[in-house]
Short mmCIF file of C-alpha atoms in Angstrom, two decimals:
data_model
loop_
_atom_site.label_atom_id
_atom_site.label_comp_id
_atom_site.label_asym_id
_atom_site.label_seq_id
_atom_site.Cartn_x
_atom_site.Cartn_y
_atom_site.Cartn_z
CA GLY A 143 -0.04 -0.08 -0.02
CA VAL A 144 0.87 3.58 0.18
CA ARG A 145 2.96 4.70 2.96
CA LEU A 146 3.46 8.47 3.71
CA ILE A 147 5.38 9.09 6.52
CA THR A 148 5.41 12.74 7.65
CA GLY A 149 8.18 14.61 9.14
CA TYR A 150 6.30 15.07 12.49
CA ALA A 151 7.47 11.73 13.66
CA SER A 152 7.75 12.90 17.30
CA GLY A 153 4.24 12.54 18.62
CA ALA A 154 3.09 9.96 21.05
CA TYR A 155 0.28 8.62 18.56
CA LYS A 156 0.46 6.51 15.24
CA HIS A 157 -2.67 6.26 13.57
CA THR A 158 -3.36 4.30 10.26
CA LEU A 159 -5.74 5.17 7.48
CA LEU A 160 -7.15 2.65 5.15
CA GLY A 161 -9.09 3.89 2.20
CA HIS A 162 -12.04 2.39 0.93
CA ARG A 163 -9.98 -0.17 -1.43
CA GLY A 164 -7.29 -0.81 1.26
CA VAL A 165 -4.88 2.00 0.16
CA ARG A 166 -2.78 2.52 3.42
CA PHE A 167 -1.43 5.87 4.59
CA GLN A 168 0.56 6.17 7.88
CA LEU A 169 0.46 9.80 9.97
CA HIS A 170 2.61 9.80 12.87
CA ALA A 171 0.41 11.97 14.81
CA ASN A 172 -2.99 12.17 15.84
CA PRO A 173 -4.89 13.30 12.79
CA THR A 174 -7.71 14.88 14.72
CA THR A 175 -5.08 16.82 16.91
CA PRO A 176 -4.32 20.69 15.35
CA PRO A 177 -1.14 20.66 13.26
CA PRO A 178 2.19 21.14 15.04
CA SER A 179 3.67 24.52 15.59
CA SER A 180 6.89 23.78 13.82
CA PRO A 181 6.57 25.24 10.27
CA SER A 182 8.39 22.58 8.49
CA SER A 183 6.22 19.82 10.56
CA ALA A 184 3.11 21.88 9.81
CA THR A 185 3.90 21.98 6.20
CA MET A 186 4.37 17.99 6.27
CA TRP A 187 1.15 17.58 8.10
CA GLY A 188 -1.01 19.84 5.71
CA ILE A 189 0.68 17.78 2.66
CA ALA A 190 -0.47 14.44 4.43
CA ARG A 191 -4.02 15.16 5.22
CA THR A 192 -4.52 16.63 1.83
CA PHE A 193 -3.19 13.76 0.39
CA VAL A 194 -4.86 11.15 2.20
CA ASN A 195 -8.28 13.08 1.44
CA ASN A 196 -7.74 13.49 -2.16
CA THR A 197 -6.84 9.89 -2.62
CA HIS A 198 -9.58 8.54 -0.32
CA ASN A 199 -12.03 10.83 -2.63
CA ASN A 200 -10.35 9.44 -6.02
CA ASN A 201 -11.12 5.92 -4.62
CA ASN A 202 -14.83 6.44 -3.76
CA SER A 203 -16.04 8.81 -6.33
CA ASN A 204 -18.50 7.62 -9.20
CA SER A 205 -17.85 10.60 -11.29
CA LYS A 206 -14.52 10.47 -13.58
CA ALA A 207 -14.41 14.19 -13.73
CA ALA A 208 -14.32 14.53 -9.79
CA ALA A 209 -12.13 11.52 -9.64
CA ALA A 210 -9.55 13.31 -12.33
CA ALA A 211 -9.49 16.27 -10.05
CA ALA A 212 -8.76 14.68 -6.85
CA ALA A 213 -6.03 12.53 -8.92
CA ASN A 214 -4.64 16.12 -10.48
CA ALA A 215 -4.84 17.23 -6.74
CA THR A 216 -3.16 14.44 -5.19
CA ALA A 217 -0.27 14.68 -7.71
CA ARG A 218 0.43 18.42 -6.98
CA PHE A 219 0.44 17.82 -2.97
CA ALA A 220 2.44 14.53 -3.75
CA THR A 221 4.90 16.74 -5.77
CA LYS A 222 5.24 19.23 -2.85
CA ALA A 223 5.72 16.01 -0.38
CA ALA A 224 8.65 14.93 -2.13
CA ALA A 225 10.20 17.95 -2.33
CA ALA A 226 9.96 18.33 1.49
CA GLY A 227 11.39 15.14 1.42
CA ALA A 228 8.46 12.91 2.54
CA GLU A 229 8.43 9.08 0.76
CA ILE A 230 5.90 8.42 -1.23
CA PRO A 231 5.77 5.03 -2.55
CA THR A 232 3.86 4.20 -5.90
CA PRO A 233 0.42 2.91 -4.98
CA VAL A 234 -0.64 -0.24 -6.00
CA PRO A 235 -3.38 0.21 -8.76
CA GLY A 236 -6.77 -1.25 -8.37
CA LEU A 237 -8.02 -4.98 -9.84
CA LEU A 238 -11.01 -4.10 -10.83
CA PRO A 239 -13.35 -1.33 -12.67
CA ARG A 240 -16.29 -0.28 -11.08
CA PHE A 241 -18.35 -2.59 -13.85
CA PRO A 242 -17.68 -5.03 -16.04
CA GLU A 243 -15.59 -3.99 -19.16
CA PRO A 244 -13.90 -5.79 -22.03
CA ASN A 245 -10.64 -6.69 -20.46
CA ALA A 246 -9.43 -9.14 -17.91
CA GLY A 247 -10.05 -6.82 -14.96
CA GLY A 248 -13.71 -6.32 -16.32
CA LEU A 249 -13.89 -9.99 -16.79
CA LEU A 250 -13.00 -10.63 -13.25
CA ARG A 251 -15.90 -7.87 -12.32
CA PHE A 252 -18.40 -9.82 -14.25
CA LEU A 253 -17.21 -13.58 -12.56
CA ASP A 254 -17.56 -11.53 -9.07
CA TYR A 255 -21.13 -11.02 -9.88
CA VAL A 256 -21.65 -14.18 -11.07
CA GLY A 257 -20.53 -15.57 -7.46
CA THR A 258 -22.26 -13.28 -5.74
CA VAL A 259 -25.64 -14.42 -7.41
CA ALA A 260 -24.73 -17.84 -7.02
CA PHE A 261 -23.72 -17.67 -3.40
CA ALA A 262 -26.88 -15.75 -2.37
CA SER A 263 -28.81 -18.76 -4.08
CA SER A 264 -27.29 -21.21 -2.35
CA GLY A 265 -27.37 -19.49 0.96
CA ALA A 266 -31.11 -18.86 0.41
CA LEU A 267 -31.76 -22.47 -0.12
CA THR A 268 -29.71 -23.53 2.80
CA ALA A 269 -31.87 -21.37 4.94
CA SER A 270 -34.98 -22.84 3.43
CA ALA A 271 -33.49 -26.49 4.18
CA ALA A 272 -32.95 -25.14 7.82
CA GLY A 273 -36.88 -23.85 7.94
CA MET A 274 -36.38 -20.31 7.97
CA ASP A 275 -38.83 -17.65 6.51
CA ALA A 276 -38.57 -15.23 3.44
CA LEU A 277 -36.68 -12.58 5.95
CA GLY A 278 -34.19 -15.10 7.15
CA CYS A 279 -33.61 -16.83 3.62
CA GLY A 280 -33.20 -12.90 2.52
CA ILE A 281 -30.57 -12.33 5.27
CA VAL A 282 -28.51 -15.69 5.15
CA GLY A 283 -28.25 -15.45 1.41
CA THR A 284 -26.95 -11.92 1.52
CA ILE A 285 -24.52 -12.61 4.07
CA THR A 286 -23.22 -16.03 2.36
CA ALA A 287 -22.61 -13.61 -1.04
CA VAL A 288 -20.81 -10.65 0.97
CA GLY A 289 -19.83 -11.91 4.54
CA GLY A 290 -16.54 -13.11 3.17
CA GLY A 291 -15.72 -9.78 1.59
CA THR A 292 -16.98 -7.92 4.84
CA VAL A 293 -14.69 -10.25 7.10
CA ARG A 294 -11.73 -9.11 4.83
CA ASP A 295 -12.50 -5.95 5.24
CA PHE A 296 -12.82 -6.04 9.14
CA LEU A 297 -9.59 -7.64 9.35
CA LEU A 298 -7.88 -5.54 7.06
CA GLY A 299 -9.24 -2.26 9.09
CA VAL A 300 -10.61 -0.38 6.10
CA ARG A 301 -12.20 2.89 7.36
CA GLY A 302 -15.57 4.33 5.88
CA PRO A 303 -18.47 2.19 4.43
CA CYS A 304 -18.15 -1.43 3.54
CA PHE A 305 -17.58 -2.63 -0.05
CA TRP A 306 -21.25 -3.87 -0.50
CA MET A 307 -22.65 -0.07 0.94
CA ALA A 308 -20.19 2.06 -1.02
CA GLU A 309 -21.26 -0.15 -4.21
CA ALA A 310 -24.97 -1.00 -3.66
CA GLU A 311 -25.18 -3.16 -6.77
CA TYR A 312 -23.76 -5.81 -4.77
CA LEU A 313 -27.00 -5.79 -2.43
CA TYR A 314 -29.49 -5.27 -5.26
CA MET A 315 -28.01 -8.38 -6.52
CA CYS A 316 -28.61 -10.18 -3.12
CA ILE A 317 -31.89 -9.01 -2.79
CA ALA A 318 -33.25 -9.77 -6.03
CA THR A 319 -31.48 -13.15 -6.28
CA THR A 320 -32.89 -14.43 -2.40
CA ALA A 321 -36.16 -13.14 -3.30
CA ALA A 322 -36.30 -15.23 -6.79
CA THR A 323 -34.53 -18.28 -4.92
CA PHE A 324 -37.66 -18.43 -2.26
CA PHE A 325 -40.53 -17.70 -4.27
CA LEU A 326 -39.30 -19.55 -7.93
CA TRP A 327 -37.09 -23.00 -6.53
CA PRO A 328 -40.23 -24.62 -5.06
CA ASN A 329 -41.70 -24.67 -8.90
CA ILE A 330 -38.09 -25.14 -10.55
CA SER A 331 -37.20 -28.05 -8.12
CA GLN A 332 -40.26 -30.30 -8.96
CA SER A 333 -39.85 -29.44 -12.72
CA GLN A 334 -37.35 -31.03 -15.29
CA MET A 335 -35.26 -27.81 -15.17
CA ASN A 336 -33.87 -28.76 -11.50
CA PRO A 337 -31.15 -30.32 -12.97
CA MET A 338 -29.90 -27.73 -15.03
CA ALA A 339 -30.69 -25.13 -12.30
CA GLU A 340 -28.36 -27.02 -10.11
CA ALA A 341 -25.70 -27.02 -12.55
CA VAL A 342 -26.33 -23.36 -13.15
CA ILE A 343 -26.03 -22.75 -9.20
CA GLU A 344 -22.80 -25.15 -9.03
CA THR A 345 -21.17 -23.42 -11.96
CA GLY A 346 -21.79 -20.08 -10.60
CA ASP A 347 -20.15 -21.25 -7.11
CA PHE A 348 -17.23 -22.57 -9.03
CA LEU A 349 -16.63 -19.46 -10.51
CA GLY A 350 -17.07 -17.12 -7.62
CA LEU A 351 -14.39 -19.09 -5.57
CA GLY A 352 -12.04 -18.37 -8.21
CA ALA A 353 -12.72 -14.60 -8.46
CA PHE A 354 -13.53 -14.13 -4.86
CA CYS A 355 -9.92 -15.48 -3.86
CA VAL A 356 -8.10 -13.36 -6.15
CA ILE A 357 -9.93 -10.19 -5.27
CA GLY A 358 -9.63 -10.71 -1.76
CA ALA A 359 -5.66 -11.48 -1.78
CA HIS A 360 -5.40 -8.20 -4.11
CA ASN A 361 -7.15 -6.27 -1.44
CA GLY A 362 -4.82 -7.69 1.19
CA VAL A 363 -1.83 -6.37 -1.25
CA ARG A 364 -2.99 -3.04 -1.74
CA ALA A 365 -3.81 -3.08 2.35
CA GLY A 366 0.22 -3.57 2.44
CA VAL A 367 -0.13 -6.64 4.91
CA PRO A 368 2.27 -9.57 4.71
CA LEU A 369 1.86 -11.99 1.83
CA VAL A 370 0.80 -14.72 4.11
CA ALA A 371 -2.06 -12.61 5.57
CA ALA A 372 -2.83 -11.27 1.93
CA ALA A 373 -3.74 -15.01 0.89
CA ILE A 374 -5.71 -15.43 4.08
CA CYS A 375 -7.65 -12.49 2.96
CA GLY A 376 -8.32 -14.13 -0.44
CA MET A 377 -9.48 -17.49 1.30
CA ALA A 378 -11.32 -15.62 3.75
CA THR A 379 -13.18 -13.65 1.24
CA ALA A 380 -14.42 -16.90 -0.75
CA THR A 381 -15.48 -18.90 2.29
CA PHE A 382 -16.23 -16.97 5.46
CA GLY A 383 -19.79 -16.12 3.97
CA GLY A 384 -19.98 -19.52 3.99
CA VAL A 385 -19.03 -20.16 7.39
CA ILE A 386 -21.58 -17.80 8.76
CA ARG A 387 -24.26 -19.24 6.69
CA ASP A 388 -23.39 -22.73 8.31
CA THR A 389 -23.02 -21.43 11.61
CA LEU A 390 -26.84 -19.29 11.67
CA CYS A 391 -28.20 -22.70 10.18
CA LYS A 392 -26.55 -24.76 13.03
CA ARG A 393 -24.83 -26.73 10.58
CA PRO A 394 -21.23 -28.25 10.37
CA VAL A 395 -19.13 -25.44 8.84
CA ARG A 396 -18.55 -26.85 5.78
CA ILE A 397 -15.09 -25.70 4.92
CA LEU A 398 -13.83 -27.66 8.37
CA HIS A 399 -14.72 -31.25 7.87
CA SER A 400 -12.90 -34.00 5.61
CA HIS A 401 -16.38 -35.38 4.40
CA GLN A 402 -17.03 -32.06 2.24
CA GLU A 403 -14.84 -31.46 -0.96
CA LEU A 404 -12.17 -29.38 -0.53
CA TYR A 405 -13.01 -25.55 -0.76
CA ALA A 406 -11.37 -23.46 1.49
CA THR A 407 -8.09 -25.01 0.63
CA CYS A 408 -8.86 -24.35 -3.06
CA ALA A 409 -9.33 -20.85 -2.17
CA LEU A 410 -5.79 -20.61 -0.34
CA ALA A 411 -4.45 -22.20 -3.31
CA GLY A 412 -6.04 -19.87 -5.75
CA ALA A 413 -4.95 -16.66 -3.57
CA THR A 414 -1.27 -18.10 -3.07
CA SER A 415 -0.74 -18.72 -6.84
CA TYR A 416 -2.14 -15.47 -7.98
CA LEU A 417 0.23 -13.61 -5.27
CA VAL A 418 3.18 -15.99 -6.36
CA SER A 419 2.20 -15.02 -10.24
CA ARG A 420 1.96 -11.06 -9.44
CA GLY A 421 5.63 -11.41 -7.36
CA ALA A 422 7.03 -12.64 -10.36
CA GLY A 423 6.24 -9.60 -12.35
CA LEU A 424 3.54 -11.26 -14.66
CA PRO A 425 1.05 -9.33 -17.01
CA THR A 426 -2.41 -8.67 -14.58
CA ALA A 427 -4.34 -10.49 -16.90
CA LEU A 428 -2.17 -13.45 -16.88
CA ASN A 429 -2.24 -13.14 -12.62
CA ILE A 430 -5.41 -13.32 -12.72
CA PHE A 431 -5.54 -16.49 -14.94
CA VAL A 432 -3.13 -18.30 -12.80
CA GLY A 433 -4.96 -17.63 -9.48
CA MET A 434 -8.33 -18.48 -10.56
CA GLY A 435 -7.00 -21.65 -12.65
CA ALA A 436 -5.38 -23.05 -9.68
CA ALA A 437 -8.67 -22.59 -7.77
CA PHE A 438 -10.55 -24.29 -10.29
CA ALA A 439 -8.10 -27.03 -10.57
CA LEU A 440 -8.09 -28.11 -7.15
CA ARG A 441 -11.72 -27.52 -7.00
CA TYR A 442 -12.34 -30.07 -9.92
CA ALA A 443 -9.59 -32.71 -8.38
CA SER A 444 -11.41 -32.53 -5.23
CA MET A 445 -14.93 -32.95 -6.75
CA ASN A 446 -14.11 -35.75 -9.33
CA TYR A 447 -11.44 -37.57 -7.57
CA GLY A 448 -12.48 -37.67 -3.98
CA LEU A 449 -9.34 -35.61 -2.89
CA ARG A 450 -9.70 -34.89 1.01
CA LEU A 451 -7.07 -33.29 3.55
CA PRO A 452 -5.78 -35.81 6.19
CA THR A 453 -8.00 -36.11 9.59
CA LEU A 454 -6.88 -37.28 12.77
CA SER A 455 -9.16 -40.28 14.17
CA SER A 456 -8.91 -40.84 18.12
CA SER A 457 -9.14 -44.26 19.61
CA LYS A 458 -8.81 -45.33 23.49
CA ARG A 459 -5.45 -46.58 22.62
CA ASN A 460 -3.79 -44.22 20.12
CA LEU A 461 -3.94 -41.41 17.68
CA THR A 462 -3.33 -41.98 13.84
CA VAL A 463 -3.45 -39.72 11.13
CA GLU A 464 -5.30 -41.04 8.25
CA PRO A 465 -3.73 -40.47 4.45
CA ILE A 466 -5.09 -38.28 1.89
CA SER A 467 -7.69 -40.67 -0.18
CA VAL A 468 -7.86 -40.36 -4.14
CA LYS A 469 -11.11 -41.94 -5.43
CA LYS A 470 -10.25 -42.96 -8.98
CA PRO A 471 -13.24 -41.84 -11.20
#
């Protein structure tokens, strides 16, 4: 992330600001206190505060004109800060456009939408099977879709509204999907369309897993956390919504039990592969392909070859670790 270290380092406070998309700024002072009395420190303080405000506005603005103005203002103040001796590394660029576009980032945004719809639908179906009413299905479906990203933002300490509040299309998709699932699924499940509908949801879940783990890992990179933590952010984005869903529905948490196919492991593998590819300096499109491809490959192997993680079985006499089982198709 971007770390802007001001010259006012003698203060007793250290405050970290994280922008909407995980851009980090560090001010070695309390931002609520008046600027320091020293002229040089006061200059650095003003530069730092304005740099943070303009960059935050640039990240959250829906207007291209406002974003361009904020970027120009940020550049001017960054120049002043550099002249004053402040260290301003290059920010980590965003991975996704606001809406789908005909490029790698736009395709990833589209797959993000597909995964959101699939997760919301599966969450609503799980809640319905647990006996919840329409409201319960809507809440659980929405949590399944956006819960992982919400947990990620919480762990990263993102200031400001959560991503689905700043980008309300996610909330609209969840509401529409859970409502349609609740009212239409009883008829679909009893018709000839049932196998096709289940296949569509499974495919959407497949694609969402790959997209979510890459997006989460990149958000971790932008926040400036260590690579191990960034990989965990990718895994959390793809799986923790399901953890909350299973907890609310009083079910065994899917990602923690060996009788289910590998899921969190696939997300972790995809996030790690994306980070390795990115660290190797490969093009952005290839990084996305590598990360999603690793998640897809491991998920496919788990579903079709019975790949499972080892478990620890206990008895009165001893403890033994059962080996990984692989089932031939």
